[in-house]
PDB file of C-alpha atoms in Angstrom:
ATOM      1  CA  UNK W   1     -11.851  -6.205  20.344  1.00  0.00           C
ATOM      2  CA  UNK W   2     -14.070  -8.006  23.025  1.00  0.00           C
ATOM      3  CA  UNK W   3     -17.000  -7.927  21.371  1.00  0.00           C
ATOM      4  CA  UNK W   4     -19.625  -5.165  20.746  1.00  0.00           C
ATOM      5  CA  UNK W   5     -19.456  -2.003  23.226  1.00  0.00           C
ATOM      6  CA  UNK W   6     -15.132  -1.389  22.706  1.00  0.00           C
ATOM      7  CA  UNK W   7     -13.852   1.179  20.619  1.00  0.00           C
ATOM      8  CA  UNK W   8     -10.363   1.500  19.330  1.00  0.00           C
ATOM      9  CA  UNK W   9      -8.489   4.079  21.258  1.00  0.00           C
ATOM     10  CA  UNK W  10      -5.421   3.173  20.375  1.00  0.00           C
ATOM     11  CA  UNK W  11      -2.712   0.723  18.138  1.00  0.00           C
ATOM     12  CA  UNK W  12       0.801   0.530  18.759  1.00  0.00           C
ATOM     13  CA  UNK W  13       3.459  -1.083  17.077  1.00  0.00           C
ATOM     14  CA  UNK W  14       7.074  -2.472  17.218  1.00  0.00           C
ATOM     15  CA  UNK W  15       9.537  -3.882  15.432  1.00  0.00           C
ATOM     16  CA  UNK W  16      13.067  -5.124  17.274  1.00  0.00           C
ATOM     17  CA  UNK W  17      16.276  -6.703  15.449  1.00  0.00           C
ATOM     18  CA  UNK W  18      16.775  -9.231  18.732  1.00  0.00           C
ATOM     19  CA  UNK W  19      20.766  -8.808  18.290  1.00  0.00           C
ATOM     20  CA  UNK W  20      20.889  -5.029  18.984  1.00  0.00           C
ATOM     21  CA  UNK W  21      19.903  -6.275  22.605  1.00  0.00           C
ATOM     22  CA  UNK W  22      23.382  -7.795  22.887  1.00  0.00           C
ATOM     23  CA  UNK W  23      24.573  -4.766  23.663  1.00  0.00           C
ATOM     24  CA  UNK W  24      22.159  -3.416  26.301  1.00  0.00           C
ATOM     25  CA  UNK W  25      22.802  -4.286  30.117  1.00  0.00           C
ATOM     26  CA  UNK W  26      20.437  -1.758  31.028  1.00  0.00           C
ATOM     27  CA  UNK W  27      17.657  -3.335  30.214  1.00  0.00           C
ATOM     28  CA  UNK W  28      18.732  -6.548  32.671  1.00  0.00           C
ATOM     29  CA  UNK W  29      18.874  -4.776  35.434  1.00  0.00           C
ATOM     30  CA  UNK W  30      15.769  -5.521  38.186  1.00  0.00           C
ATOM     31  CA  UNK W  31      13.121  -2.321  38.219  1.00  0.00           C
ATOM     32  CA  UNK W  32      14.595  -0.393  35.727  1.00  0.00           C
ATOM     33  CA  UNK W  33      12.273  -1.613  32.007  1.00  0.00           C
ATOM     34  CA  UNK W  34      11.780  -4.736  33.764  1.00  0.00           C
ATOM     35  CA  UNK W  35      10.246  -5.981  36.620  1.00  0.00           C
ATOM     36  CA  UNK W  36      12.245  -9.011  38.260  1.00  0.00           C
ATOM     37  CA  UNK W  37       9.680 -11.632  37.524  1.00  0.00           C
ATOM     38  CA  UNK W  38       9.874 -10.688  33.903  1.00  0.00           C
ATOM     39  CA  UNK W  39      13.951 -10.565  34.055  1.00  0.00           C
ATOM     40  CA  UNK W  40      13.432 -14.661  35.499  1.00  0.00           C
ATOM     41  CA  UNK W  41      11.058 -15.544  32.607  1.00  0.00           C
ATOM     42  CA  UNK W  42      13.469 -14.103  29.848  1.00  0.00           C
ATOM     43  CA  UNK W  43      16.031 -15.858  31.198  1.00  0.00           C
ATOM     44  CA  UNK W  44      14.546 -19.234  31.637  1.00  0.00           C
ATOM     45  CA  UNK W  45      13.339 -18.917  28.255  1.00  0.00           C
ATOM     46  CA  UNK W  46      14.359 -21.094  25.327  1.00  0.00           C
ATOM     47  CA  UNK W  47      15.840 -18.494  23.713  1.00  0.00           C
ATOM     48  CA  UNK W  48      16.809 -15.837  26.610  1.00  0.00           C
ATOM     49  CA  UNK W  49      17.155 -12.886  24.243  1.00  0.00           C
ATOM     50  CA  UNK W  50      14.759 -13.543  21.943  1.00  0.00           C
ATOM     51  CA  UNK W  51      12.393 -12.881  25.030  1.00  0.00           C
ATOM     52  CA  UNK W  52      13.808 -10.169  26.036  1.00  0.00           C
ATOM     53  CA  UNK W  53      13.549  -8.478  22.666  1.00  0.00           C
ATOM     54  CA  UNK W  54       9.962  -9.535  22.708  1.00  0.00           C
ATOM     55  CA  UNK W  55       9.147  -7.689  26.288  1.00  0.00           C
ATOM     56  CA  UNK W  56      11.001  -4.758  24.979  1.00  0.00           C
ATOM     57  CA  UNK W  57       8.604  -4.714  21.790  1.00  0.00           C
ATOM     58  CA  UNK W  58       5.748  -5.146  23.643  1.00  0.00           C
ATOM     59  CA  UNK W  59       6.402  -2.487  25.729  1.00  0.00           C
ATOM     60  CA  UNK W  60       7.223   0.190  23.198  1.00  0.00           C
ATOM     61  CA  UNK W  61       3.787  -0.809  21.373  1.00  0.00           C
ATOM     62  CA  UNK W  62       1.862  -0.154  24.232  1.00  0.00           C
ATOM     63  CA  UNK W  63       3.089   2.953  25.165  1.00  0.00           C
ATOM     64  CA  UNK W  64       3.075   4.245  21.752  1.00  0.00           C
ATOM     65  CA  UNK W  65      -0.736   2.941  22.031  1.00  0.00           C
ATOM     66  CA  UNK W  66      -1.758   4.070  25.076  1.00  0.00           C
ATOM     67  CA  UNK W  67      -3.863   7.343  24.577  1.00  0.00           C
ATOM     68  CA  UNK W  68      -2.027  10.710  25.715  1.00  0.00           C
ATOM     69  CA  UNK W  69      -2.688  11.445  29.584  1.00  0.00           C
ATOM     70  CA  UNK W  70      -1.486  13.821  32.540  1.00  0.00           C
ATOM     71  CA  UNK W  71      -0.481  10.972  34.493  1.00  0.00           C
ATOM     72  CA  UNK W  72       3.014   9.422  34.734  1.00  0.00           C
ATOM     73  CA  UNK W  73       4.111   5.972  35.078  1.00  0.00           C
ATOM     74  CA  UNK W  74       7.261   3.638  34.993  1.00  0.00           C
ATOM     75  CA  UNK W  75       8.370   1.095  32.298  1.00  0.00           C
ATOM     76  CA  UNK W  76       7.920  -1.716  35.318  1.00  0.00           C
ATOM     77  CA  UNK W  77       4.017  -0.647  35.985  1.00  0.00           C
ATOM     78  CA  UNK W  78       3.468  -2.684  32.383  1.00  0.00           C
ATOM     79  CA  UNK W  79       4.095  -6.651  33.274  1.00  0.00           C
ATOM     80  CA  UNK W  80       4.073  -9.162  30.482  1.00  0.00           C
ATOM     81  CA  UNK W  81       2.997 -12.043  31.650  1.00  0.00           C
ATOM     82  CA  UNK W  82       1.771 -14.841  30.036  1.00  0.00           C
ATOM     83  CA  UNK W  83      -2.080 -16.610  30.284  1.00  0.00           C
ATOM     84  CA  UNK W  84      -2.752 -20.218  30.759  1.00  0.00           C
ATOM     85  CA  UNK W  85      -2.716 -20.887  26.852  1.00  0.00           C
ATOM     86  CA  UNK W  86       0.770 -19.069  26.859  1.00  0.00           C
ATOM     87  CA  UNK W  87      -0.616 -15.889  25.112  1.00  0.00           C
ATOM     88  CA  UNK W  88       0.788 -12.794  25.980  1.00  0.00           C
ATOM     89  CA  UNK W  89      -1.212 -10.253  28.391  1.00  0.00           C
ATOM     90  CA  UNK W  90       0.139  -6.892  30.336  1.00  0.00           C
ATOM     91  CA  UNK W  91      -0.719  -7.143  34.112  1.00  0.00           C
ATOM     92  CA  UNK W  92      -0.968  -3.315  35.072  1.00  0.00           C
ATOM     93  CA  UNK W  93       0.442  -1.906  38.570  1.00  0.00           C
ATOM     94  CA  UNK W  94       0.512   1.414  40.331  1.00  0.00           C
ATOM     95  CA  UNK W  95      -0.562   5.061  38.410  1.00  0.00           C
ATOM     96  CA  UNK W  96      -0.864   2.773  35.295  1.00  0.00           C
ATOM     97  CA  UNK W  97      -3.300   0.147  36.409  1.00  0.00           C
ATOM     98  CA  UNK W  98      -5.407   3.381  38.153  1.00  0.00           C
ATOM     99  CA  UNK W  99      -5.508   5.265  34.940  1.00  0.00           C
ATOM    100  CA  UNK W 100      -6.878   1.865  32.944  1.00  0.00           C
ATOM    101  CA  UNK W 101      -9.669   1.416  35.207  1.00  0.00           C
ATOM    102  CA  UNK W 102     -10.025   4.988  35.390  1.00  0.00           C
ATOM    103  CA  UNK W 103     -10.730   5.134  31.389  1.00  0.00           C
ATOM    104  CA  UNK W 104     -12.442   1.971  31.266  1.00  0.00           C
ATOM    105  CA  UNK W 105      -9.226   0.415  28.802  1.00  0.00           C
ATOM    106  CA  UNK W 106      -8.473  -2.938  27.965  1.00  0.00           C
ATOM    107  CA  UNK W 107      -5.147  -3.700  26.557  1.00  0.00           C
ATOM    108  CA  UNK W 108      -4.054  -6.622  23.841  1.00  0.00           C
ATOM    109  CA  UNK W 109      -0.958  -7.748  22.432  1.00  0.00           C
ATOM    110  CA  UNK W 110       0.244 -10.149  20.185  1.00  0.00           C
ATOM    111  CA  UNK W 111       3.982 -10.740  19.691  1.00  0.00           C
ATOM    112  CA  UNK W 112       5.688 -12.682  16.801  1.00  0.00           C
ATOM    113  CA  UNK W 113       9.370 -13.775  16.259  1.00  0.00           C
ATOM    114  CA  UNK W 114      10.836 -14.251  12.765  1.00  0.00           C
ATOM    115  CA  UNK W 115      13.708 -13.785  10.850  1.00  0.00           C
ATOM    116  CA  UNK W 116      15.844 -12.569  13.579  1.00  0.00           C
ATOM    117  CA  UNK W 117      13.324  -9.871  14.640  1.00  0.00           C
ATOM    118  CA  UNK W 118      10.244  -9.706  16.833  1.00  0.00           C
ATOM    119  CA  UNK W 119       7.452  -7.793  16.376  1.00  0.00           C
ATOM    120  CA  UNK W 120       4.806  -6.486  18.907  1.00  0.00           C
ATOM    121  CA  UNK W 121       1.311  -5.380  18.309  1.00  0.00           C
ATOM    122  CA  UNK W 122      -0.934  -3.413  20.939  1.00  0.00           C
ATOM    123  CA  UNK W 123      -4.767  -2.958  20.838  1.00  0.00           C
ATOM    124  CA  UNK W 124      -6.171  -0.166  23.554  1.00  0.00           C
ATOM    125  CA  UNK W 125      -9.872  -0.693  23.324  1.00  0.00           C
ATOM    126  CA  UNK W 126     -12.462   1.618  25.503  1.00  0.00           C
ATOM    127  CA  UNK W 127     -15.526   0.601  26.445  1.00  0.00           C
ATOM    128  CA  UNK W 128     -17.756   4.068  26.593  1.00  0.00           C
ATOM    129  CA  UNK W 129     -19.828   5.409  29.205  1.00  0.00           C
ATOM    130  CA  UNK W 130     -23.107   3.640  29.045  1.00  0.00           C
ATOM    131  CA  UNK W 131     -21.663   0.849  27.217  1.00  0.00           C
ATOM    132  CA  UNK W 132     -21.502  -2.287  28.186  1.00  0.00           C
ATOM    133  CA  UNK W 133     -25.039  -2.949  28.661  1.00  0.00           C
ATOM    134  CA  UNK W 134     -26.859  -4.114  25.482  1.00  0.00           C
ATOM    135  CA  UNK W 135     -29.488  -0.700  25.377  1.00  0.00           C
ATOM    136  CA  UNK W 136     -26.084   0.889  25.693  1.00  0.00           C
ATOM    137  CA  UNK W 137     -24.602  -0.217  23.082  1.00  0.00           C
ATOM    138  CA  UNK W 138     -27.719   0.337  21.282  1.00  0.00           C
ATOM    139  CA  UNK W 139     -27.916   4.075  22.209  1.00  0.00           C
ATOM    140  CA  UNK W 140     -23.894   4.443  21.402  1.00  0.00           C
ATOM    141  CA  UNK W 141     -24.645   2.776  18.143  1.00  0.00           C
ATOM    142  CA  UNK W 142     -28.122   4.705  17.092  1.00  0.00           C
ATOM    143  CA  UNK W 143     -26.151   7.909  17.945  1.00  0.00           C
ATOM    144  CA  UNK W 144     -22.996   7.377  16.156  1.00  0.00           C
ATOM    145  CA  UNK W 145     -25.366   5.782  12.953  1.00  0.00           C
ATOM    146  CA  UNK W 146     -27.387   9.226  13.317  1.00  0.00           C
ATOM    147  CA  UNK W 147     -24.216  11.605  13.365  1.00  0.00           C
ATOM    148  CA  UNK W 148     -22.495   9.847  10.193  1.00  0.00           C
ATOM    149  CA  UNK W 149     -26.140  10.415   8.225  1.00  0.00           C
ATOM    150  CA  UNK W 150     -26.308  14.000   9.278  1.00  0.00           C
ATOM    151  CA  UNK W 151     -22.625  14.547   7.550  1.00  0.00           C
ATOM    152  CA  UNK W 152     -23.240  12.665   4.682  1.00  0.00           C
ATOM    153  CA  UNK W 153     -26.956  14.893   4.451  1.00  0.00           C
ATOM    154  CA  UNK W 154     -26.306  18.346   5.324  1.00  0.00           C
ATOM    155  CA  UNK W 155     -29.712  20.539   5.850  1.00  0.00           C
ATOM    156  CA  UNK W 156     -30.313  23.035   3.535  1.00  0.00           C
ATOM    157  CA  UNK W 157     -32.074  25.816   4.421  1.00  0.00           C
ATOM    158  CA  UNK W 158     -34.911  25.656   1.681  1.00  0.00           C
ATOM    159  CA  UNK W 159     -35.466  22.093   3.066  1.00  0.00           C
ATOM    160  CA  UNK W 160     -34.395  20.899  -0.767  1.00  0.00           C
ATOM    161  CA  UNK W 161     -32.179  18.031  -0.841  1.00  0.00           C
ATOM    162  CA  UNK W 162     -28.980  18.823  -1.869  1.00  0.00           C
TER     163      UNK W 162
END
């Protein structure tokens, strides 16, 4: 989760039978769920649907991970891409890329393909105000440590242990 300083804020999950895509032109079409540079990479792919069930996973996990917010955004504002190693990564545009930076999140995914089926993972990690910086992780962790020892120890008010 990037290391000390991230909390979870939120894990998404999909699971797509690749030949139910078959029968969806929808999704092909340029703008709609994908952007066009997606649409090219699907289709220069080994396996062209395979890919495409793989975006449409991904997709679906994030937004089921993606914390609830006021703001609206389009299926197209969420890229997969793909980094240098060939892991999958979202590139964010538009009201979705603002409200990431906005709320300090980081977004993960993994994808796998097996069995006729692909499944997507999504990781939405925060990093908290103050964190970041190693006494700010140390005051986020101090606190939290604190709260979780005043639940477990309730005060009582003849100052007797309970």
């Amino acid at each position: 989760m990037d290391g000390p300083g991230r909390e979870l804020t939120g894990l998404g999950h999909d699971l797509q039978l690749i030949s139910e895509l078959e029968v969806a032109p929808a999704l092909r079409e340029p703008g709609v769920f994908f952007t066009p540079g997606e649409l090219a990479r699907f289709a220069a792919a080994v396996s062209p649907l395979e890919s495409l069930a793989g975006g449409f996973a991904a997709k679906e996990a994030l937004f089921k991970a993606l914390p609830p917010a006021r703001a609206t955004w389009f299926w197209t504002e969420a890229e997969l891409v793909h980094d240098p190693r060939g892991a999958p990564r979202f590139r964010a545009h538009g009201t979705l890329a603002a409200h990431l930076d906005a709320h300090r999140l980081r977004v993960d995914v993994s994808l796998s393909h097996s069995g006729g089926f692909v499944s997507a993972v999504v990781l939405v990690t925060a990093r908290p105000p103050g964190g970041g910086t190693p006494l700010g992780t140390l005051i986020g962790f101090l606190s939290r440590a604190v709260g979780r020892v005043l639940q477990r120890n309730p005060a009582h008010t003849s100052g007797a242990p309970q």
